[in-house]
Amino acid sequence: CCPVRSSPWIVYLESGGWCWDSESCNERCTNNRTRCSSEAWESTLELDGIMSATNDDLHDSLRTANKVFVRYCTSDAHMGDSSAFGYQFRGHQVVQAVLSDLIRLHGLGSAGGEKHFLLFGGGSAGARGAMVHLDYVPSMLGNVEAAVDVVGFLDSPLWLDTEALNTTAFEGFLRQTAKVHSFANVTHLGARCAATYAAEPWKCMFGE
């Protein structure tokens, strides 16, 4: 997996879909409050897969890694920085705060001349958020940027750029993504992509 060095770091953004307009956000935040607020979260979680600390099937470098599971309460695929419909969509700020805390409180990027290895990713909605942020993560690390090698790990982020078969029952991911872009203030779009799709910048959020 990784070069032989001090234990790698894994930052994994939680999955959980999103909402895309007033109606879907009101329904989501009413029926699944933990996707819109951290107030009802448990104090601990049992995690498996790559986040496990005891799974013998994992390579030693993964089992003993410094692991950060970023919970999801912003309903914006960890991308946004805005308020709308009476809710806060601050996934971007959460990701930045996590990285800043890892640097300030836990020593990410302080390896005494040896580079740290950061595996930055997520699953589903978390993977889409990781996809959008990935090229920006080094700059988000601030003063320790040069001391950290960043690699992406995207688990199930991709959608097909096709219209839904039945737009009455499901309007499709294309329209959802365009709607999220219209209110969520997603800024990590990539300069070249944003220039290419200047009339439809939401396409730079769409993993295909």
PDB file of C-alpha atoms in Angstrom:
ATOM      1  CA  CYS A   1       0.000   0.000   0.000  1.00  0.00           C
ATOM      2  CA  CYS A   2       2.341   2.670   1.235  1.00  0.00           C
ATOM      3  CA  PRO A   3       6.063   3.468   1.438  1.00  0.00           C
ATOM      4  CA  VAL A   4       7.735   2.251   4.617  1.00  0.00           C
ATOM      5  CA  ARG A   5       7.631   5.224   6.986  1.00  0.00           C
ATOM      6  CA  SER A   6       5.771   6.356  10.112  1.00  0.00           C
ATOM      7  CA  SER A   7       2.158   5.172  10.331  1.00  0.00           C
ATOM      8  CA  PRO A   8       0.080   6.573   7.449  1.00  0.00           C
ATOM      9  CA  TRP A   9      -2.961   8.778   7.981  1.00  0.00           C
ATOM     10  CA  ILE A  10      -6.416   7.903   6.657  1.00  0.00           C
ATOM     11  CA  VAL A  11      -9.165  10.509   6.448  1.00  0.00           C
ATOM     12  CA  TYR A  12     -12.461   8.952   5.345  1.00  0.00           C
ATOM     13  CA  LEU A  13     -15.596  10.997   4.645  1.00  0.00           C
ATOM     14  CA  GLU A  14     -18.812   9.220   5.634  1.00  0.00           C
ATOM     15  CA  SER A  15     -21.462   8.268   3.069  1.00  0.00           C
ATOM     16  CA  GLY A  16     -25.132   9.186   3.261  1.00  0.00           C
ATOM     17  CA  GLY A  17     -26.634  10.759   0.136  1.00  0.00           C
ATOM     18  CA  TRP A  18     -27.665  14.429   0.070  1.00  0.00           C
ATOM     19  CA  CYS A  19     -30.607  16.750  -0.476  1.00  0.00           C
ATOM     20  CA  TRP A  20     -31.027  19.118  -3.405  1.00  0.00           C
ATOM     21  CA  ASP A  21     -33.964  21.465  -2.819  1.00  0.00           C
ATOM     22  CA  SER A  22     -36.253  22.727  -0.080  1.00  0.00           C
ATOM     23  CA  GLU A  23     -38.605  19.741  -0.249  1.00  0.00           C
ATOM     24  CA  SER A  24     -35.895  17.044  -0.186  1.00  0.00           C
ATOM     25  CA  CYS A  25     -33.949  18.836   2.561  1.00  0.00           C
ATOM     26  CA  ASN A  26     -37.014  19.299   4.768  1.00  0.00           C
ATOM     27  CA  GLU A  27     -37.907  15.624   4.366  1.00  0.00           C
ATOM     28  CA  ARG A  28     -34.350  14.466   5.028  1.00  0.00           C
ATOM     29  CA  CYS A  29     -33.791  16.675   8.050  1.00  0.00           C
ATOM     30  CA  THR A  30     -37.149  15.738   9.553  1.00  0.00           C
ATOM     31  CA  ASN A  31     -36.875  11.980   9.047  1.00  0.00           C
ATOM     32  CA  ASN A  32     -33.112  11.557   9.507  1.00  0.00           C
ATOM     33  CA  ARG A  33     -31.982  14.347  11.788  1.00  0.00           C
ATOM     34  CA  THR A  34     -28.451  12.988  12.158  1.00  0.00           C
ATOM     35  CA  ARG A  35     -27.815  13.885   8.495  1.00  0.00           C
ATOM     36  CA  CYS A  36     -28.496  17.539   9.269  1.00  0.00           C
ATOM     37  CA  SER A  37     -27.182  17.934  12.818  1.00  0.00           C
ATOM     38  CA  SER A  38     -24.620  16.282  15.079  1.00  0.00           C
ATOM     39  CA  GLU A  39     -26.760  16.758  18.208  1.00  0.00           C
ATOM     40  CA  ALA A  40     -28.094  13.189  18.231  1.00  0.00           C
ATOM     41  CA  TRP A  41     -24.851  11.430  17.323  1.00  0.00           C
ATOM     42  CA  GLU A  42     -23.550   8.579  19.442  1.00  0.00           C
ATOM     43  CA  SER A  43     -20.405   9.270  21.449  1.00  0.00           C
ATOM     44  CA  THR A  44     -18.635   6.236  19.925  1.00  0.00           C
ATOM     45  CA  LEU A  45     -18.851   4.143  16.761  1.00  0.00           C
ATOM     46  CA  GLU A  46     -17.770   0.626  15.841  1.00  0.00           C
ATOM     47  CA  LEU A  47     -16.209   0.707  12.361  1.00  0.00           C
ATOM     48  CA  ASP A  48     -14.982  -2.063  10.102  1.00  0.00           C
ATOM     49  CA  GLY A  49     -13.281  -2.373   6.738  1.00  0.00           C
ATOM     50  CA  ILE A  50     -10.365  -0.053   6.179  1.00  0.00           C
ATOM     51  CA  MET A  51     -11.250   1.839   9.368  1.00  0.00           C
ATOM     52  CA  SER A  52     -10.871  -1.234  11.595  1.00  0.00           C
ATOM     53  CA  ALA A  53      -8.020  -1.350  14.086  1.00  0.00           C
ATOM     54  CA  THR A  54      -8.294  -5.115  14.631  1.00  0.00           C
ATOM     55  CA  ASN A  55      -9.009  -6.616  11.194  1.00  0.00           C
ATOM     56  CA  ASP A  56      -6.242  -9.150  10.565  1.00  0.00           C
ATOM     57  CA  ASP A  57      -6.995  -9.085   6.827  1.00  0.00           C
ATOM     58  CA  LEU A  58      -5.645  -5.543   6.585  1.00  0.00           C
ATOM     59  CA  HIS A  59      -2.020  -4.866   5.769  1.00  0.00           C
ATOM     60  CA  ASP A  60      -0.104  -3.776   8.875  1.00  0.00           C
ATOM     61  CA  SER A  61       0.317  -0.249   7.519  1.00  0.00           C
ATOM     62  CA  LEU A  62      -3.469   0.102   7.223  1.00  0.00           C
ATOM     63  CA  ARG A  63      -4.379  -1.614  10.480  1.00  0.00           C
ATOM     64  CA  THR A  64      -2.039   0.599  12.500  1.00  0.00           C
ATOM     65  CA  ALA A  65      -2.684   3.819  10.578  1.00  0.00           C
ATOM     66  CA  ASN A  66      -3.882   7.037  12.176  1.00  0.00           C
ATOM     67  CA  LYS A  67      -7.556   6.877  11.169  1.00  0.00           C
ATOM     68  CA  VAL A  68     -10.112   9.667  11.044  1.00  0.00           C
ATOM     69  CA  PHE A  69     -13.743   8.935  10.212  1.00  0.00           C
ATOM     70  CA  VAL A  70     -15.455  12.214   9.324  1.00  0.00           C
ATOM     71  CA  ARG A  71     -19.125  11.985  10.257  1.00  0.00           C
ATOM     72  CA  TYR A  72     -21.690  13.496   7.897  1.00  0.00           C
ATOM     73  CA  CYS A  73     -24.298  16.014   9.018  1.00  0.00           C
ATOM     74  CA  THR A  74     -24.140  18.609   6.234  1.00  0.00           C
ATOM     75  CA  SER A  75     -26.190  16.834   3.503  1.00  0.00           C
ATOM     76  CA  ASP A  76     -24.029  18.412   0.764  1.00  0.00           C
ATOM     77  CA  ALA A  77     -21.641  15.523   0.037  1.00  0.00           C
ATOM     78  CA  HIS A  78     -19.061  17.310   2.204  1.00  0.00           C
ATOM     79  CA  MET A  79     -18.714  20.018  -0.491  1.00  0.00           C
ATOM     80  CA  GLY A  80     -20.719  23.089   0.441  1.00  0.00           C
ATOM     81  CA  ASP A  81     -20.255  26.310   2.343  1.00  0.00           C
ATOM     82  CA  SER A  82     -23.630  28.036   2.559  1.00  0.00           C
ATOM     83  CA  SER A  83     -26.991  28.220   4.267  1.00  0.00           C
ATOM     84  CA  ALA A  84     -30.308  27.561   2.521  1.00  0.00           C
ATOM     85  CA  PHE A  85     -33.871  26.504   3.368  1.00  0.00           C
ATOM     86  CA  GLY A  86     -33.128  27.131   7.048  1.00  0.00           C
ATOM     87  CA  TYR A  87     -30.224  24.648   7.135  1.00  0.00           C
ATOM     88  CA  GLN A  88     -26.428  24.858   7.132  1.00  0.00           C
ATOM     89  CA  PHE A  89     -24.469  23.213   4.327  1.00  0.00           C
ATOM     90  CA  ARG A  90     -20.889  23.470   5.588  1.00  0.00           C
ATOM     91  CA  GLY A  91     -19.172  20.285   4.448  1.00  0.00           C
ATOM     92  CA  HIS A  92     -16.202  22.216   3.091  1.00  0.00           C
ATOM     93  CA  GLN A  93     -15.670  23.911   6.444  1.00  0.00           C
ATOM     94  CA  VAL A  94     -15.910  20.594   8.289  1.00  0.00           C
ATOM     95  CA  VAL A  95     -13.228  19.034   6.089  1.00  0.00           C
ATOM     96  CA  GLN A  96     -10.966  22.059   6.555  1.00  0.00           C
ATOM     97  CA  ALA A  97     -11.508  22.001  10.330  1.00  0.00           C
ATOM     98  CA  VAL A  98     -10.639  18.287  10.513  1.00  0.00           C
ATOM     99  CA  LEU A  99      -7.395  18.778   8.587  1.00  0.00           C
ATOM    100  CA  SER A 100      -6.474  21.822  10.682  1.00  0.00           C
ATOM    101  CA  ASP A 101      -7.088  19.918  13.923  1.00  0.00           C
ATOM    102  CA  LEU A 102      -4.982  16.972  12.738  1.00  0.00           C
ATOM    103  CA  ILE A 103      -2.115  19.360  12.094  1.00  0.00           C
ATOM    104  CA  ARG A 104      -2.493  21.464  15.245  1.00  0.00           C
ATOM    105  CA  LEU A 105      -3.453  18.789  17.776  1.00  0.00           C
ATOM    106  CA  HIS A 106      -2.237  15.453  16.412  1.00  0.00           C
ATOM    107  CA  GLY A 107       0.966  16.143  14.505  1.00  0.00           C
ATOM    108  CA  LEU A 108       0.020  15.561  10.877  1.00  0.00           C
ATOM    109  CA  GLY A 109       2.946  16.866   8.844  1.00  0.00           C
ATOM    110  CA  SER A 110       5.332  16.918  11.805  1.00  0.00           C
ATOM    111  CA  ALA A 111       7.490  13.881  11.137  1.00  0.00           C
ATOM    112  CA  GLY A 112      10.881  15.483  11.711  1.00  0.00           C
ATOM    113  CA  GLY A 113      12.092  15.540   8.142  1.00  0.00           C
ATOM    114  CA  GLU A 114      10.186  12.432   7.032  1.00  0.00           C
ATOM    115  CA  LYS A 115       7.072  12.927   4.929  1.00  0.00           C
ATOM    116  CA  HIS A 116       3.710  11.742   6.187  1.00  0.00           C
ATOM    117  CA  PHE A 117       1.417   9.754   3.895  1.00  0.00           C
ATOM    118  CA  LEU A 118      -2.245  10.851   3.854  1.00  0.00           C
ATOM    119  CA  LEU A 119      -4.884   8.641   2.244  1.00  0.00           C
ATOM    120  CA  PHE A 120      -7.831  10.997   1.733  1.00  0.00           C
ATOM    121  CA  GLY A 121     -11.129   9.512   0.618  1.00  0.00           C
ATOM    122  CA  GLY A 122     -14.632   8.400   1.424  1.00  0.00           C
ATOM    123  CA  GLY A 123     -17.579   6.293   0.357  1.00  0.00           C
ATOM    124  CA  SER A 124     -20.478   7.231  -1.939  1.00  0.00           C
ATOM    125  CA  ALA A 125     -21.435  10.813  -1.010  1.00  0.00           C
ATOM    126  CA  GLY A 126     -18.209  10.945   0.993  1.00  0.00           C
ATOM    127  CA  ALA A 127     -16.263   9.795  -2.055  1.00  0.00           C
ATOM    128  CA  ARG A 128     -17.844  12.530  -4.157  1.00  0.00           C
ATOM    129  CA  GLY A 129     -16.817  15.063  -1.546  1.00  0.00           C
ATOM    130  CA  ALA A 130     -13.305  13.624  -1.447  1.00  0.00           C
ATOM    131  CA  MET A 131     -13.177  13.743  -5.243  1.00  0.00           C
ATOM    132  CA  VAL A 132     -14.051  17.445  -5.274  1.00  0.00           C
ATOM    133  CA  HIS A 133     -11.544  18.340  -2.533  1.00  0.00           C
ATOM    134  CA  LEU A 134      -8.691  15.992  -3.450  1.00  0.00           C
ATOM    135  CA  ASP A 135      -6.633  18.319  -5.638  1.00  0.00           C
ATOM    136  CA  TYR A 136      -7.036  21.047  -3.013  1.00  0.00           C
ATOM    137  CA  VAL A 137      -6.056  19.009   0.035  1.00  0.00           C
ATOM    138  CA  PRO A 138      -2.358  19.934  -0.157  1.00  0.00           C
ATOM    139  CA  SER A 139      -3.178  23.653  -0.024  1.00  0.00           C
ATOM    140  CA  MET A 140      -5.713  22.979   2.752  1.00  0.00           C
ATOM    141  CA  LEU A 141      -2.791  21.641   4.816  1.00  0.00           C
ATOM    142  CA  GLY A 142      -1.255  25.098   4.932  1.00  0.00           C
ATOM    143  CA  ASN A 143       2.301  25.274   6.257  1.00  0.00           C
ATOM    144  CA  VAL A 144       2.791  21.482   6.297  1.00  0.00           C
ATOM    145  CA  GLU A 145       1.820  20.984   2.644  1.00  0.00           C
ATOM    146  CA  ALA A 146       5.367  20.035   1.648  1.00  0.00           C
ATOM    147  CA  ALA A 147       5.588  17.516   4.508  1.00  0.00           C
ATOM    148  CA  VAL A 148       2.593  15.388   3.451  1.00  0.00           C
ATOM    149  CA  ASP A 149       2.086  13.162   0.408  1.00  0.00           C
ATOM    150  CA  VAL A 150      -1.642  13.018  -0.439  1.00  0.00           C
ATOM    151  CA  VAL A 151      -3.269  10.111  -2.294  1.00  0.00           C
ATOM    152  CA  GLY A 152      -6.983   9.698  -3.002  1.00  0.00           C
ATOM    153  CA  PHE A 153      -9.193   6.718  -2.159  1.00  0.00           C
ATOM    154  CA  LEU A 154     -12.639   7.062  -3.778  1.00  0.00           C
ATOM    155  CA  ASP A 155     -15.150   4.302  -3.013  1.00  0.00           C
ATOM    156  CA  SER A 156     -18.233   4.430  -5.301  1.00  0.00           C
ATOM    157  CA  PRO A 157     -18.283   8.126  -6.255  1.00  0.00           C
ATOM    158  CA  LEU A 158     -19.280   7.784  -9.908  1.00  0.00           C
ATOM    159  CA  TRP A 159     -22.584   8.501 -11.616  1.00  0.00           C
ATOM    160  CA  LEU A 160     -23.530   8.157 -15.288  1.00  0.00           C
ATOM    161  CA  ASP A 161     -24.149  11.335 -17.267  1.00  0.00           C
ATOM    162  CA  THR A 162     -27.519  10.123 -18.571  1.00  0.00           C
ATOM    163  CA  GLU A 163     -31.075  11.232 -18.065  1.00  0.00           C
ATOM    164  CA  ALA A 164     -33.224   9.232 -15.637  1.00  0.00           C
ATOM    165  CA  LEU A 165     -35.520   6.689 -17.268  1.00  0.00           C
ATOM    166  CA  ASN A 166     -38.516   7.945 -15.308  1.00  0.00           C
ATOM    167  CA  THR A 167     -38.126  11.571 -14.263  1.00  0.00           C
ATOM    168  CA  THR A 168     -41.503  11.510 -12.528  1.00  0.00           C
ATOM    169  CA  ALA A 169     -40.276   8.974  -9.978  1.00  0.00           C
ATOM    170  CA  PHE A 170     -36.629  10.135  -9.952  1.00  0.00           C
ATOM    171  CA  GLU A 171     -35.465  13.390 -11.522  1.00  0.00           C
ATOM    172  CA  GLY A 172     -31.937  12.081 -11.961  1.00  0.00           C
ATOM    173  CA  PHE A 173     -28.493  12.855 -10.602  1.00  0.00           C
ATOM    174  CA  LEU A 174     -27.821  15.463 -13.283  1.00  0.00           C
ATOM    175  CA  ARG A 175     -30.636  17.704 -12.085  1.00  0.00           C
ATOM    176  CA  GLN A 176     -29.866  17.017  -8.434  1.00  0.00           C
ATOM    177  CA  THR A 177     -26.239  18.054  -8.890  1.00  0.00           C
ATOM    178  CA  ALA A 178     -27.209  21.239 -10.712  1.00  0.00           C
ATOM    179  CA  LYS A 179     -29.624  22.120  -7.913  1.00  0.00           C
ATOM    180  CA  VAL A 180     -27.037  21.508  -5.180  1.00  0.00           C
ATOM    181  CA  HIS A 181     -24.588  23.717  -7.036  1.00  0.00           C
ATOM    182  CA  SER A 182     -27.194  26.481  -7.188  1.00  0.00           C
ATOM    183  CA  PHE A 183     -27.316  26.911  -3.403  1.00  0.00           C
ATOM    184  CA  ALA A 184     -24.370  25.113  -1.750  1.00  0.00           C
ATOM    185  CA  ASN A 185     -21.521  27.438  -2.832  1.00  0.00           C
ATOM    186  CA  VAL A 186     -19.199  24.640  -3.894  1.00  0.00           C
ATOM    187  CA  THR A 187     -15.882  26.304  -4.752  1.00  0.00           C
ATOM    188  CA  HIS A 188     -13.521  23.365  -5.242  1.00  0.00           C
ATOM    189  CA  LEU A 189     -14.381  22.823  -8.887  1.00  0.00           C
ATOM    190  CA  GLY A 190     -10.925  22.899 -10.472  1.00  0.00           C
ATOM    191  CA  ALA A 191      -9.949  25.987 -12.469  1.00  0.00           C
ATOM    192  CA  ARG A 192      -9.653  24.160 -15.792  1.00  0.00           C
ATOM    193  CA  CYS A 193     -12.948  22.328 -15.357  1.00  0.00           C
ATOM    194  CA  ALA A 194     -14.755  25.495 -14.285  1.00  0.00           C
ATOM    195  CA  ALA A 195     -13.388  27.302 -17.343  1.00  0.00           C
ATOM    196  CA  THR A 196     -14.395  24.459 -19.647  1.00  0.00           C
ATOM    197  CA  TYR A 197     -17.931  24.343 -18.257  1.00  0.00           C
ATOM    198  CA  ALA A 198     -18.380  28.013 -17.473  1.00  0.00           C
ATOM    199  CA  ALA A 199     -22.089  27.841 -18.346  1.00  0.00           C
ATOM    200  CA  GLU A 200     -22.626  24.614 -16.364  1.00  0.00           C
ATOM    201  CA  PRO A 201     -20.074  24.598 -13.515  1.00  0.00           C
ATOM    202  CA  TRP A 202     -22.086  21.969 -11.632  1.00  0.00           C
ATOM    203  CA  LYS A 203     -20.606  19.423 -14.038  1.00  0.00           C
ATOM    204  CA  CYS A 204     -17.323  19.799 -12.151  1.00  0.00           C
ATOM    205  CA  MET A 205     -19.076  18.254  -9.113  1.00  0.00           C
ATOM    206  CA  PHE A 206     -20.316  15.283 -11.116  1.00  0.00           C
ATOM    207  CA  GLY A 207     -18.111  12.210 -10.809  1.00  0.00           C
ATOM    208  CA  GLU A 208     -18.268  10.152 -13.994  1.00  0.00           C
TER     209      GLU A 208
END
